[in-house]
Amino acid sequence: MWYYWVLGVLAGLAILPVYLERRCKPVSDYDRSQTAGDLARLSQGLTHYRWVGPARGPVAVIVHGMSTSSASISGFAQGLGEMGYRVLVYDLYGRGLSDNVAGRQDRAYFLRQLTDLLAFHRLSEDITLVGYSMGGAIATAYSAQNPHCIKRLILIAATGVVTTEGRFARFCRKTPVLGDWLHAVLARRRLSRAIPRVGPSSMAGKVYASQRLELRRRGFMPSLLKSSRGMLYEVQEKDHRRLGRVDVPTIAIWAEHDQIIPIQALGVLAQWHRDIHQEVVAGADHAMPYTHCPQLLQALVRAMRP
């Protein structure tokens, strides 16, 4: 009968997201054995991390963004290491080689991972905390909550101020069930098409390859949707105003042609935090840490001058 055929089609559509996700491979012990980093067993799960730079020196901790692993900030971490910093980089849950941990990926979720990791390494003071994209929002939230631990906060194209959102992303974020289904079925292909095949440098090429690999890993796409419904679009005016009141030295660096974090964020943040030092990298877009890394480091050096 025709209605059996219709029921079969509907059942197939219903389980399609599960099928597509099951096709992706989870992070394996072999994957983790191929990295120069290490693993920390934290309260929520395993976190992949690595140290960059000299054995001694001031400590900097870098938090990467929503849709990339720590590979996206490897070049910047190396640059900080050459400036004398001991740099700790790590993969957020659901990205890179860290565990895919269940739960709504909101402020509490990410702050728990960062707090656990700092405790694991016994880091509790004089930390230079760096955040890129959504990692900037995580770094801002942690600094506002723990200003006594922070020596300096550095934000790179950070969310939490002004963040644009396309119609497809907004629909998936705000629409239960159907939004979940569309994201699971269509978002992976949309992201794949947006990743350039060739980068302007070997650094960018490596990051693009890493991004394509992430799309084939189980748990990555659900993590993006959870983050968009959690931390990504949080507006952090109260946090930034608090950072200004408690006098946490803060630097914000923006990309001139960023379509995700528009340059108007600079003016908004200046109203919230009067003493912040801000720089703009000319010609860069949101991929700034790996397409314009030398210019980003130069902007940071300018901002750090007395």
Coordinates of C-alpha atoms in Angstrom, one line a residue:
M1 CA 0.0 0.0 0.0
W2 CA 1.1 3.5 -0.7
Y3 CA 1.0 4.6 2.9
Y4 CA 3.6 2.0 3.8
W5 CA 5.9 3.6 1.3
V6 CA 5.3 7.0 2.8
L7 CA 6.0 5.7 6.3
G8 CA 9.2 4.1 5.0
V9 CA 10.3 7.4 3.5
L10 CA 9.5 9.3 6.7
A11 CA 11.3 6.7 8.8
G12 CA 14.3 7.0 6.6
L13 CA 14.4 10.8 6.8
A14 CA 14.0 10.6 10.6
I15 CA 17.0 8.3 11.0
L16 CA 19.2 10.1 8.4
P17 CA 20.9 12.4 10.9
V18 CA 21.8 9.3 13.1
Y19 CA 23.1 7.5 10.0
L20 CA 25.2 10.4 8.9
E21 CA 26.7 10.9 12.3
R22 CA 27.5 7.2 12.7
R23 CA 29.4 7.3 9.5
C24 CA 31.9 9.6 11.1
K25 CA 34.8 8.1 13.0
P26 CA 35.3 8.8 16.7
V27 CA 38.7 10.0 17.9
S28 CA 40.9 6.9 18.4
D29 CA 43.9 6.1 20.5
Y30 CA 45.8 5.9 17.3
D31 CA 44.8 9.4 16.4
R32 CA 46.0 10.6 19.8
S33 CA 49.3 8.7 19.6
Q34 CA 50.2 10.7 16.4
T35 CA 50.3 14.0 18.2
A36 CA 53.1 15.7 20.1
G37 CA 50.6 16.7 22.8
D38 CA 49.3 14.9 25.8
L39 CA 46.0 14.1 27.5
A40 CA 44.6 15.4 30.8
R41 CA 41.8 13.4 32.5
L42 CA 39.5 16.1 33.8
S43 CA 36.2 15.9 35.5
Q44 CA 34.2 15.9 32.2
G45 CA 36.6 13.8 30.1
L46 CA 39.9 13.7 28.4
T47 CA 41.3 17.0 27.1
H48 CA 44.1 17.1 24.6
Y49 CA 46.8 19.8 25.3
R50 CA 50.4 20.7 24.5
W51 CA 53.0 23.2 25.6
V52 CA 54.7 25.5 23.2
G53 CA 57.8 27.6 23.8
P54 CA 60.6 27.6 26.4
A55 CA 60.6 25.5 29.6
R56 CA 60.6 28.7 31.7
G57 CA 58.8 32.0 31.2
P58 CA 55.5 33.7 31.8
V59 CA 52.5 31.5 31.1
A60 CA 50.0 32.1 28.3
V61 CA 46.9 29.9 27.8
I62 CA 45.1 30.0 24.4
V63 CA 41.5 29.1 23.9
H64 CA 40.5 28.4 20.3
G65 CA 37.2 29.0 18.5
M66 CA 34.0 27.1 17.9
S67 CA 34.5 25.5 14.5
T68 CA 38.3 24.7 14.6
S69 CA 40.6 22.8 16.9
S70 CA 43.7 24.2 18.5
A71 CA 45.4 23.8 15.1
S72 CA 43.9 27.2 14.2
I73 CA 46.1 29.0 16.7
S74 CA 49.2 26.9 16.4
G75 CA 51.1 29.6 14.5
F76 CA 50.1 32.3 17.0
A77 CA 51.1 30.0 19.9
Q78 CA 54.5 29.5 18.2
G79 CA 54.9 33.3 17.9
L80 CA 54.1 33.8 21.6
G81 CA 56.7 31.1 22.4
E82 CA 59.3 33.0 20.4
M83 CA 58.4 36.1 22.5
G84 CA 59.4 34.1 25.6
Y85 CA 56.0 32.8 26.8
R86 CA 55.3 29.2 27.9
V87 CA 52.2 28.6 25.9
L88 CA 49.5 26.1 26.8
V89 CA 47.0 25.2 24.0
Y90 CA 44.2 22.7 24.2
D91 CA 41.2 21.4 22.3
L92 CA 37.8 22.2 23.5
Y93 CA 35.5 19.3 24.1
G94 CA 34.0 18.0 20.8
R95 CA 37.0 19.3 18.8
G96 CA 40.4 18.1 17.9
L97 CA 41.6 15.2 20.0
S98 CA 39.6 16.0 23.2
D99 CA 36.6 13.8 24.2
N100 CA 33.2 14.5 22.9
V101 CA 31.4 15.3 26.2
A102 CA 27.7 15.4 26.5
G103 CA 25.9 18.5 27.7
R104 CA 24.8 22.0 26.6
Q105 CA 27.9 23.8 25.6
D106 CA 27.3 27.0 27.5
R107 CA 29.4 29.2 29.8
A108 CA 29.5 26.7 32.6
Y109 CA 30.4 23.8 30.3
F110 CA 33.5 25.6 28.9
L111 CA 34.6 27.3 32.1
R112 CA 34.6 23.9 33.8
Q113 CA 37.0 22.5 31.2
L114 CA 39.3 25.5 31.4
T115 CA 39.2 25.6 35.2
D116 CA 39.9 21.9 35.4
L117 CA 42.8 22.2 33.0
L118 CA 44.4 25.1 34.9
A119 CA 44.1 23.2 38.1
F120 CA 45.6 20.1 36.4
H121 CA 48.7 22.2 35.6
R122 CA 48.6 24.0 38.9
L123 CA 48.2 27.4 37.3
S124 CA 46.5 29.9 39.5
E125 CA 48.1 33.3 39.0
D126 CA 49.8 35.7 36.5
I127 CA 48.2 34.0 33.5
T128 CA 48.0 35.7 30.2
L129 CA 44.8 34.3 28.8
V130 CA 44.2 34.5 25.1
G131 CA 40.9 33.7 23.3
Y132 CA 40.2 33.5 19.6
S133 CA 36.6 33.8 18.3
M134 CA 34.3 31.9 20.7
G135 CA 37.4 31.2 22.7
G136 CA 37.5 34.9 23.3
A137 CA 34.1 34.7 25.0
I138 CA 35.3 31.8 27.1
A139 CA 38.5 33.7 28.1
T140 CA 36.4 36.8 28.9
A141 CA 34.0 34.9 31.1
Y142 CA 36.8 33.2 33.0
S143 CA 38.7 36.5 33.5
A144 CA 35.7 38.3 34.8
Q145 CA 35.0 35.4 37.2
N146 CA 38.7 35.0 38.3
P147 CA 40.4 38.4 37.8
H148 CA 42.9 37.6 40.5
C149 CA 44.4 34.8 38.3
I150 CA 44.8 37.0 35.2
K151 CA 47.8 39.1 34.3
R152 CA 46.5 40.1 30.9
L153 CA 43.5 39.2 28.7
I154 CA 44.1 39.1 24.9
L155 CA 41.0 38.8 22.6
I156 CA 41.4 38.0 18.9
A157 CA 38.2 38.5 16.8
A158 CA 36.3 37.5 19.9
T159 CA 32.6 36.8 20.1
G160 CA 30.6 38.2 23.0
V161 CA 30.3 41.7 21.6
V162 CA 28.8 41.7 18.1
T163 CA 28.5 38.5 16.2
T164 CA 26.7 38.1 12.9
E165 CA 24.5 35.1 12.1
G166 CA 23.2 33.8 8.8
R167 CA 19.6 32.7 8.2
F168 CA 20.4 29.0 8.1
A169 CA 22.4 29.1 11.3
R170 CA 19.7 31.2 13.0
F171 CA 17.0 28.8 12.0
C172 CA 18.9 25.8 13.2
R173 CA 19.8 27.4 16.5
K174 CA 16.3 28.7 17.3
T175 CA 14.1 25.8 15.9
P176 CA 14.0 22.6 18.0
V177 CA 13.7 19.2 16.1
L178 CA 13.5 20.6 12.6
G179 CA 16.6 22.8 13.2
D180 CA 18.4 19.8 14.6
W181 CA 17.5 17.7 11.5
L182 CA 18.5 20.4 9.0
H183 CA 21.8 21.0 10.8
A184 CA 22.7 17.3 10.9
V185 CA 21.8 16.8 7.2
L186 CA 23.0 20.0 5.5
A187 CA 25.5 21.9 7.7
R188 CA 28.4 19.6 7.2
R189 CA 28.3 20.0 3.4
R190 CA 27.8 23.8 3.7
L191 CA 30.9 24.0 5.9
S192 CA 32.9 21.8 3.6
R193 CA 32.2 24.0 0.7
A194 CA 33.3 27.1 2.7
I195 CA 36.7 25.7 3.4
P196 CA 39.2 26.9 0.8
R197 CA 41.1 24.1 -1.1
V198 CA 44.3 26.1 -1.1
G199 CA 45.6 28.4 1.6
P200 CA 47.6 31.6 1.2
S201 CA 50.4 30.0 3.2
S202 CA 51.5 26.5 4.4
M203 CA 50.1 27.5 7.8
A204 CA 46.7 28.2 6.4
G205 CA 46.8 25.1 4.3
K206 CA 47.4 22.9 7.4
V207 CA 44.5 24.5 9.2
Y208 CA 42.1 24.0 6.2
A209 CA 43.2 20.3 6.2
S210 CA 42.5 20.1 9.9
Q211 CA 39.1 21.6 9.4
R212 CA 38.2 19.1 6.7
L213 CA 39.3 16.3 9.0
E214 CA 37.1 17.7 11.8
L215 CA 34.0 17.4 9.6
R216 CA 34.6 13.6 9.4
R217 CA 34.9 13.1 13.2
R218 CA 32.0 11.9 15.2
G219 CA 30.6 14.5 17.6
F220 CA 31.9 17.6 15.9
M221 CA 28.8 18.7 14.1
P222 CA 26.5 18.2 17.1
S223 CA 29.1 20.2 19.1
L224 CA 28.7 23.2 16.8
L225 CA 25.0 23.3 17.2
K226 CA 25.2 22.9 21.0
S227 CA 27.7 25.8 21.1
S228 CA 25.6 28.0 18.9
R229 CA 22.7 27.4 21.3
G230 CA 25.0 28.0 24.3
M231 CA 28.2 30.1 24.4
L232 CA 28.5 31.5 20.9
Y233 CA 25.9 34.3 20.9
E234 CA 26.1 35.3 24.6
V235 CA 26.5 39.1 24.9
Q236 CA 29.1 39.8 27.5
E237 CA 28.6 43.5 28.4
K238 CA 28.5 42.8 32.1
D239 CA 31.8 40.8 31.9
H240 CA 33.6 43.5 30.0
R241 CA 32.4 46.2 32.3
R242 CA 33.6 44.2 35.3
L243 CA 37.0 43.7 33.7
G244 CA 37.3 47.5 33.4
R245 CA 36.3 48.0 37.0
V246 CA 38.7 45.5 38.4
D247 CA 41.5 46.8 36.1
V248 CA 42.4 43.6 34.2
P249 CA 44.7 44.8 31.4
T250 CA 42.9 43.8 28.2
I251 CA 43.9 43.9 24.5
A252 CA 41.4 43.3 21.7
I253 CA 42.6 42.7 18.1
W254 CA 40.1 42.8 15.2
A255 CA 40.2 41.8 11.5
E256 CA 39.4 44.6 9.1
H257 CA 37.2 42.5 6.8
D258 CA 35.8 40.1 9.3
Q259 CA 32.3 39.0 8.2
I260 CA 31.6 37.1 11.4
I261 CA 32.8 39.6 14.0
P262 CA 32.2 43.0 12.2
I263 CA 34.6 45.8 12.9
Q264 CA 31.8 47.7 14.7
A265 CA 32.5 45.5 17.7
L266 CA 35.5 47.7 18.3
G267 CA 33.3 50.7 19.1
V268 CA 30.9 48.7 21.2
L269 CA 33.7 47.2 23.3
A270 CA 35.3 50.7 23.8
Q271 CA 32.0 51.8 25.4
W272 CA 31.9 48.8 27.7
H273 CA 35.6 48.9 28.7
R274 CA 37.1 52.3 28.5
D275 CA 40.7 51.3 29.2
I276 CA 41.0 48.5 26.7
H277 CA 43.7 48.7 24.0
Q278 CA 42.5 47.8 20.6
E279 CA 44.2 47.1 17.3
V280 CA 43.0 46.3 13.8
V281 CA 44.8 44.0 11.3
A282 CA 44.4 45.4 7.8
G283 CA 43.2 43.1 5.0
A284 CA 42.4 40.2 7.4
D285 CA 39.1 38.4 7.9
H286 CA 38.0 36.0 10.6
A287 CA 40.7 33.5 9.6
M288 CA 43.3 36.0 10.8
P289 CA 45.4 33.8 13.2
Y290 CA 46.4 31.5 10.3
T291 CA 46.1 33.8 7.2
H292 CA 47.7 36.9 8.8
C293 CA 49.6 35.5 11.7
P294 CA 52.7 37.7 11.3
Q295 CA 50.6 40.9 11.2
L296 CA 48.5 39.6 14.2
L297 CA 51.7 39.2 16.2
Q298 CA 52.9 42.7 15.2
A299 CA 49.6 44.1 16.3
L300 CA 50.0 42.4 19.6
V301 CA 53.5 43.8 20.1
R302 CA 52.2 47.3 19.4
A303 CA 49.4 46.8 21.9
M304 CA 51.7 45.6 24.6
R305 CA 54.1 48.6 24.4
P306 CA 53.9 50.8 27.5

